[in-house]
mmCIF file of C-alpha atoms in Angstrom:
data_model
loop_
_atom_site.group_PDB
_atom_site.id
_atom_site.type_symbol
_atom_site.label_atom_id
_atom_site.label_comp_id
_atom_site.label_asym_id
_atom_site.label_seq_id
_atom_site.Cartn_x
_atom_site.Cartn_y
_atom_site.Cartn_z
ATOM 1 C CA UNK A 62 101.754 32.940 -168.783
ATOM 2 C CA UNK A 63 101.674 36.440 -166.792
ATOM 3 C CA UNK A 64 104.485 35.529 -164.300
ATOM 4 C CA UNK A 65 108.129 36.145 -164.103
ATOM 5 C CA UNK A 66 110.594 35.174 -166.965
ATOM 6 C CA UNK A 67 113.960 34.803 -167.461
ATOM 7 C CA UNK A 68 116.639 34.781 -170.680
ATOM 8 C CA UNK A 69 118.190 32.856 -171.205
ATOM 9 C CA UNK A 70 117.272 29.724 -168.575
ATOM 10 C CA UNK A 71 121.124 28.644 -169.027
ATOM 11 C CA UNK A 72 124.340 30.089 -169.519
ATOM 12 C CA UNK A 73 127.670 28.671 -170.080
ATOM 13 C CA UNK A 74 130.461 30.730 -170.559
ATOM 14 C CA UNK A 75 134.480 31.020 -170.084
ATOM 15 C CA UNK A 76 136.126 32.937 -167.454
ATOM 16 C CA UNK A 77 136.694 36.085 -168.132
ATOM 17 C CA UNK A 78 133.959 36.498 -170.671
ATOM 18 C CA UNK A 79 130.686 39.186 -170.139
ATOM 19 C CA UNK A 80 127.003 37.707 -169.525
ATOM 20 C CA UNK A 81 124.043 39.570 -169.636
ATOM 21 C CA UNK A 82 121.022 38.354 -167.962
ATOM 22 C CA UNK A 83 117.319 39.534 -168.238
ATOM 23 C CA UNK A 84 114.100 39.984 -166.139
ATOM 24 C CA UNK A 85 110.877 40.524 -167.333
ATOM 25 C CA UNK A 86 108.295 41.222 -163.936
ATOM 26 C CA UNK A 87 104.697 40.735 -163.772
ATOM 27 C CA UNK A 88 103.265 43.802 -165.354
ATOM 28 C CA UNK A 89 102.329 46.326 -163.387
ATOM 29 C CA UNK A 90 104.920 45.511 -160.434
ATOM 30 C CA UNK A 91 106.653 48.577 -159.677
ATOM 31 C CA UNK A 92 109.518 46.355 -157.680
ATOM 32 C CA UNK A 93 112.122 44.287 -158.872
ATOM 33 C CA UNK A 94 114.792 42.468 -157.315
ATOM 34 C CA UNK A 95 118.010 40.281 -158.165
ATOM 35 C CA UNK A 96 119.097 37.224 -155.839
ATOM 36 C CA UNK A 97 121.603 34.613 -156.321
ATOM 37 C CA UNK A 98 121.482 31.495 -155.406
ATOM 38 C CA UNK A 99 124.268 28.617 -155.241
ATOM 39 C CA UNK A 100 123.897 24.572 -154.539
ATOM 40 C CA UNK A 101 122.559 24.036 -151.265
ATOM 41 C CA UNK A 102 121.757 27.253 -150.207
ATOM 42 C CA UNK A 103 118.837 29.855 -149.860
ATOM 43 C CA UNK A 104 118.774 32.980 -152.321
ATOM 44 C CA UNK A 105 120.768 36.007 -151.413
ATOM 45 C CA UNK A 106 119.708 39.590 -152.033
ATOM 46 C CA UNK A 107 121.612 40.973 -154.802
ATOM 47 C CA UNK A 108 119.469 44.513 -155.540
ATOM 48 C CA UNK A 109 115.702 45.555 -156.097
ATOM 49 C CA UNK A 110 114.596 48.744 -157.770
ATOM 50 C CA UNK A 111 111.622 50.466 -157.381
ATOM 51 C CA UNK A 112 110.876 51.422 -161.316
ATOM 52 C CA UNK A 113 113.980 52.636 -162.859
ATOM 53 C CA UNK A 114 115.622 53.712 -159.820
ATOM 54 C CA UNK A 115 117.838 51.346 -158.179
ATOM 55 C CA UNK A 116 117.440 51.614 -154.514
ATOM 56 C CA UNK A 117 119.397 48.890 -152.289
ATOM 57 C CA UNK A 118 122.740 47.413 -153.544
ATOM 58 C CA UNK A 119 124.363 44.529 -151.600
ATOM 59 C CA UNK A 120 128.444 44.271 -150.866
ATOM 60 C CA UNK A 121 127.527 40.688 -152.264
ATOM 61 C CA UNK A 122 127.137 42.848 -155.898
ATOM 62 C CA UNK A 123 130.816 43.712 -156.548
ATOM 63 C CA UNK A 124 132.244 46.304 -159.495
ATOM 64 C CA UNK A 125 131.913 43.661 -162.080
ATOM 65 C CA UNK A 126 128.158 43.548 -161.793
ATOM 66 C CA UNK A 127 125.670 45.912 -162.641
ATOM 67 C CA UNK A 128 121.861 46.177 -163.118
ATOM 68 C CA UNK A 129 119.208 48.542 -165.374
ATOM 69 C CA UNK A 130 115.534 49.192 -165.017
ATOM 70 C CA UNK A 131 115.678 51.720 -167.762
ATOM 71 C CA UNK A 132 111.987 51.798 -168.177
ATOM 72 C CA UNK A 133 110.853 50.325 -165.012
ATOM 73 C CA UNK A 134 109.474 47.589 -166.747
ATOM 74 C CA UNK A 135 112.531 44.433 -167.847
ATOM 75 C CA UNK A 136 115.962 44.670 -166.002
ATOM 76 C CA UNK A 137 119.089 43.289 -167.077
ATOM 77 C CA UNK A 138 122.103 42.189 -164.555
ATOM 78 C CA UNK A 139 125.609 42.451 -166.533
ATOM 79 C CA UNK A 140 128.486 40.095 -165.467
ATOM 80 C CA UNK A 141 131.919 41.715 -166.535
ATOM 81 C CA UNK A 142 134.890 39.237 -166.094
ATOM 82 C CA UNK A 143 132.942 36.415 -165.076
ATOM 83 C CA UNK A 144 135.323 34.117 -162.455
ATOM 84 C CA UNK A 145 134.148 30.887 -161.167
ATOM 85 C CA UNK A 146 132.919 32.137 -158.284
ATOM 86 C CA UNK A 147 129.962 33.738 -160.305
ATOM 87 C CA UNK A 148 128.635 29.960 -161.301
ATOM 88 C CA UNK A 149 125.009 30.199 -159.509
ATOM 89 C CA UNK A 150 121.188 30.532 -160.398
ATOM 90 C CA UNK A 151 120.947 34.034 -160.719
ATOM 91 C CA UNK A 152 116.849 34.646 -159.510
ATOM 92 C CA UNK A 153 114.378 37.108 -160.580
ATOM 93 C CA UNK A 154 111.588 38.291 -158.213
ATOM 94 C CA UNK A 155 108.624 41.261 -158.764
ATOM 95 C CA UNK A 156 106.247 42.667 -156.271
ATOM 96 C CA UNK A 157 103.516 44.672 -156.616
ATOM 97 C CA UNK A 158 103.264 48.210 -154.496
ATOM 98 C CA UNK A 159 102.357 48.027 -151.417
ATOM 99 C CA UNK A 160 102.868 44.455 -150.778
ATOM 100 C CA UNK A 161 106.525 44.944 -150.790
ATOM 101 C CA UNK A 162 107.277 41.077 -149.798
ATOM 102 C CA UNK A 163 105.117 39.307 -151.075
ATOM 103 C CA UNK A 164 107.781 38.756 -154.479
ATOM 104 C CA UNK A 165 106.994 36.337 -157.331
ATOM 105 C CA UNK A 166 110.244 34.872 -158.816
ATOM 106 C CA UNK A 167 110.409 33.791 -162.235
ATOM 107 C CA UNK A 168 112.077 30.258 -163.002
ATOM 108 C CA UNK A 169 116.144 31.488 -162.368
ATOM 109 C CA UNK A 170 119.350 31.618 -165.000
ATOM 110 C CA UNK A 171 121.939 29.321 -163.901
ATOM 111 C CA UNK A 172 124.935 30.592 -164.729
ATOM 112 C CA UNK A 173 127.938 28.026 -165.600
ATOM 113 C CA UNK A 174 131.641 29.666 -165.625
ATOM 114 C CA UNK A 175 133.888 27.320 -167.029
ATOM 115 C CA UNK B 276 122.712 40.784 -138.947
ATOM 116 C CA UNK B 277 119.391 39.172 -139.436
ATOM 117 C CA UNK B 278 119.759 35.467 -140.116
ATOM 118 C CA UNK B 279 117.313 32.597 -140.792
ATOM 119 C CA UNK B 280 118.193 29.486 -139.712
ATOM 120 C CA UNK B 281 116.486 25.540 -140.419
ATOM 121 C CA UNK B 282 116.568 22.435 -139.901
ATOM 122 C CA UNK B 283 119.123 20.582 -142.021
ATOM 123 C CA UNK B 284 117.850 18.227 -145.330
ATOM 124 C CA UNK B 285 117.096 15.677 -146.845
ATOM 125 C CA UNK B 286 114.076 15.018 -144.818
ATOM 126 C CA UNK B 287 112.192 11.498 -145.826
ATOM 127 C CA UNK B 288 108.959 10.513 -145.017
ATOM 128 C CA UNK B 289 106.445 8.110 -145.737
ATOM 129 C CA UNK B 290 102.846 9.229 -147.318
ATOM 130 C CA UNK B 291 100.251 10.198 -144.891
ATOM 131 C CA UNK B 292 103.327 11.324 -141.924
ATOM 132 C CA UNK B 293 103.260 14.077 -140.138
ATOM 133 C CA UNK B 294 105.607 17.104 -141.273
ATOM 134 C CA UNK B 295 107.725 19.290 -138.605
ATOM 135 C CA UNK B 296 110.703 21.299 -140.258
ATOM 136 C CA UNK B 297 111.858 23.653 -137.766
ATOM 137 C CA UNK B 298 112.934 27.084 -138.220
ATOM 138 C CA UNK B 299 114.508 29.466 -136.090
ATOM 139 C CA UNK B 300 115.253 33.193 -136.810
ATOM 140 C CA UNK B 301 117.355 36.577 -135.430
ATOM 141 C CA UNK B 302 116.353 40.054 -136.337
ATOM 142 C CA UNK B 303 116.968 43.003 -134.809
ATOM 143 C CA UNK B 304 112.711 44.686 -135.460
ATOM 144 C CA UNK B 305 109.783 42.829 -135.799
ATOM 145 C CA UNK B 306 110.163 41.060 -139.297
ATOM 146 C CA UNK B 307 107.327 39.444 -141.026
ATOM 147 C CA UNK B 308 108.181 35.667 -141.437
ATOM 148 C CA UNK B 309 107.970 33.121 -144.607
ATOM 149 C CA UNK B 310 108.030 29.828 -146.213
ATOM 150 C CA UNK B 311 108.944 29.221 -149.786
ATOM 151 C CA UNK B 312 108.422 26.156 -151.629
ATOM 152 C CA UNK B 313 110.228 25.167 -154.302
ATOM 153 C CA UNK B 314 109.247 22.364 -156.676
ATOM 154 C CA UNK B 315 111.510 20.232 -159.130
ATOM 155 C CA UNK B 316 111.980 22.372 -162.193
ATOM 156 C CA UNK B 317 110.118 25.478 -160.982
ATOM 157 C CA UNK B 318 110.387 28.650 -159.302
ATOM 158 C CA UNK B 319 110.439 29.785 -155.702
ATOM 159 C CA UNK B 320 106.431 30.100 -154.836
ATOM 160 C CA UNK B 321 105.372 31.909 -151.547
ATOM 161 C CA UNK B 322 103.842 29.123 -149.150
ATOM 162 C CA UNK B 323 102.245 30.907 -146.152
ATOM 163 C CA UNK B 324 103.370 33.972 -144.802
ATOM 164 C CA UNK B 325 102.659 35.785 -141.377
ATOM 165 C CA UNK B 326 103.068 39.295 -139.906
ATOM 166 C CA UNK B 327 103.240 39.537 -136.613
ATOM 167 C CA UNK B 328 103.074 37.689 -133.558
ATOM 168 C CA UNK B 329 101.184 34.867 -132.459
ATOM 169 C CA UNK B 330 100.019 35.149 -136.555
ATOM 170 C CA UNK B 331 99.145 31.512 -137.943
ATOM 171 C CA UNK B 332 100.218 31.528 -142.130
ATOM 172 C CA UNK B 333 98.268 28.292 -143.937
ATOM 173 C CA UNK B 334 97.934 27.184 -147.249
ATOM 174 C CA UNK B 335 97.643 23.692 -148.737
ATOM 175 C CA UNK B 336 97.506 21.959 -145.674
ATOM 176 C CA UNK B 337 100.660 23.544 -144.010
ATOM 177 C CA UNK B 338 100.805 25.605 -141.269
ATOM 178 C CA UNK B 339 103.341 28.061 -139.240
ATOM 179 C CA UNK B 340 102.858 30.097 -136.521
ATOM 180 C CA UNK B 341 105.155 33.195 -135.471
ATOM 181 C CA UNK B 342 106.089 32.778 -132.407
ATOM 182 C CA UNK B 343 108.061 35.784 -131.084
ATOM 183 C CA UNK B 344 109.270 34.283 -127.311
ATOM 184 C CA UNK B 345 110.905 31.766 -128.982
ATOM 185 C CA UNK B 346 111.978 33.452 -132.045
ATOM 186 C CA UNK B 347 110.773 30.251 -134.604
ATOM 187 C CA UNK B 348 107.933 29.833 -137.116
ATOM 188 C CA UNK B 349 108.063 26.175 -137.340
ATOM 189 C CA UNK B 350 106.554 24.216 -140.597
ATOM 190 C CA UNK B 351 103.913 21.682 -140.201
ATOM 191 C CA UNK B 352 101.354 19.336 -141.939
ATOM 192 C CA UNK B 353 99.277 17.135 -140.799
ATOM 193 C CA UNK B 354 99.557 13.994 -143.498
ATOM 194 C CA UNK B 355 101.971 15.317 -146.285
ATOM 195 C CA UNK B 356 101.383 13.606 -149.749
ATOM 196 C CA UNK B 357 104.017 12.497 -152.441
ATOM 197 C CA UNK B 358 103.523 16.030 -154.488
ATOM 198 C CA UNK B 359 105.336 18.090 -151.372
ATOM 199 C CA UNK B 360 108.306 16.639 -152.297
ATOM 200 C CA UNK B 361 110.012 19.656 -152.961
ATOM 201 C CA UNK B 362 112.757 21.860 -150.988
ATOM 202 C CA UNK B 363 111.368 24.192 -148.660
ATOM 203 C CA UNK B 364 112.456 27.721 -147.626
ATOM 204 C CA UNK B 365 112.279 29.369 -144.453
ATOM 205 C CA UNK B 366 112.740 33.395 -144.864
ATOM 206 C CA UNK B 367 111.958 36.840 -143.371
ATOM 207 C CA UNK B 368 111.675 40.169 -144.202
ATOM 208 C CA UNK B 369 112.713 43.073 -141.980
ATOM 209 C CA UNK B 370 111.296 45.928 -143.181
ATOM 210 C CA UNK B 371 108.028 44.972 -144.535
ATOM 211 C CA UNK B 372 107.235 48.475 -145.431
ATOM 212 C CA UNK B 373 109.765 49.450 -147.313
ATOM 213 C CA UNK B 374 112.650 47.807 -149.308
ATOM 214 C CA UNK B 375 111.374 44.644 -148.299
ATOM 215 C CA UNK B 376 114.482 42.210 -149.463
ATOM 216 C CA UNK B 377 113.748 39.083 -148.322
ATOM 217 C CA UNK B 378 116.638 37.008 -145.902
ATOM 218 C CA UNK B 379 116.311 33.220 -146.925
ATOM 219 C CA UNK B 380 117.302 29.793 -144.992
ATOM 220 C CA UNK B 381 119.540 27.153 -146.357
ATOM 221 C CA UNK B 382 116.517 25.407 -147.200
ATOM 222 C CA UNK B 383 115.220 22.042 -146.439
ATOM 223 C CA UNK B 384 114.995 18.973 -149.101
ATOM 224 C CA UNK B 385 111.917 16.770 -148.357
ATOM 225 C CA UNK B 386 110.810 13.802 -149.977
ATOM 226 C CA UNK B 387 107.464 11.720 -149.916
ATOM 227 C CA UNK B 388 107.698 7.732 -150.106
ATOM 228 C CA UNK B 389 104.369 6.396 -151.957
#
């Protein structure tokens, strides 16, 4: 399977504890991006990177969440001090250059916060 | 901001109907437009897509055209089968050149009656 995966698929963890998430794009995709998505709504833009550098943040990605690219290949979104607000499918998308939107996601972490 | 905005779910239908799920949008430039599909236990997939104006996306049978005047790129298919039961996502993408993060709808839940 060449498309986008994700590790772990779930993740259940106690408030206040750290989460690590990771991405692995289809190879050869210089772009990468992070959405989130809770029940009953549509994905929202978290960050992208364009190899290692990351170039958009949202306001949605507060201080206790950060992301790597360090080899412009897999990423990895961190969760510090997880609240229950951070419960969500936490989406993986690559694109390849020049066809900035058309963005493959892989199959999502869902993220429980007990 | 720029803002997607369709038609509220669950949508049921009966096999062989005819689809309509509407979708309206606001953006500030001249975004290119999108439906996602996503199936039970999968990943977001890219439907159709289109550009610019008056642009027609297909694939599988569905159809949207971009229609600037009215600011919508409605979904539509002809006689929709019991495998498009899936949730469907209406989306654009502002700067098609560039960044490219893509602004998604609440999504619409569909399901097919044998």
């Amino acid at each position: 399977d060449t498309g986008v995966s994700q590790d772990p698929r779930h993740k259940i963890t106690k408030r206040g504890q750290n989460v690590t998430f990771r991405c692995d794009p289809i190879s050869e995709h210089n772009r990468l991006y992070w959405y989130r998505q809770t029940l009953g709504q549509g994905p929202e833009f978290l960050t992208y990177f364009q190899n290692e550098a990351q170039l958009e943040k949202s306001r949605l990605l507060s201080d206790r969440f950060s992301a790597e690219r360090p080899k412009g290949s897999f990423s990895t979104l961190e969760i510090q001090r997880t609240e229950q607000g951070d419960s969500a499918m936490y989406l993986c998308a690559s694109s390849p250059q020049g066809h900035a939107y058309e963005q493959y996601f892989g199959p999502g972490t869902r993220l429980t916060v007990t | 901001g720029d803002s997607v905005t369709q038609m509220e779910g669950p949508v049921t239908l009966s096999e062989e109907a005819f689809l309509t799920i509407n979708c309206t949008y606001t953006a500030t430039g001249y975004p290119s437009l999108f439906w996602y599909v996503q199936y039970p236990g999968e990943g977001l997939q890219l439907l159709l897509k289109a550009t610019k104006a008056d642009d027609k996306g297909s694939n599988k049978g569905f159809e949207a055209t971009y229609r600037k005047e009215t600011t919508s790129f409605h979904l539509e298919k002809g006689s929709v089968q019991v495998s498009d039961s899936a949730v469907y996502f209406c989306a654009l993408s502002d700067r098609p050149s560039s960044a490219s993060k893509i602004i998604f709808g609440s999504g619409t839940r569909l399901s097919i009656r044998p």
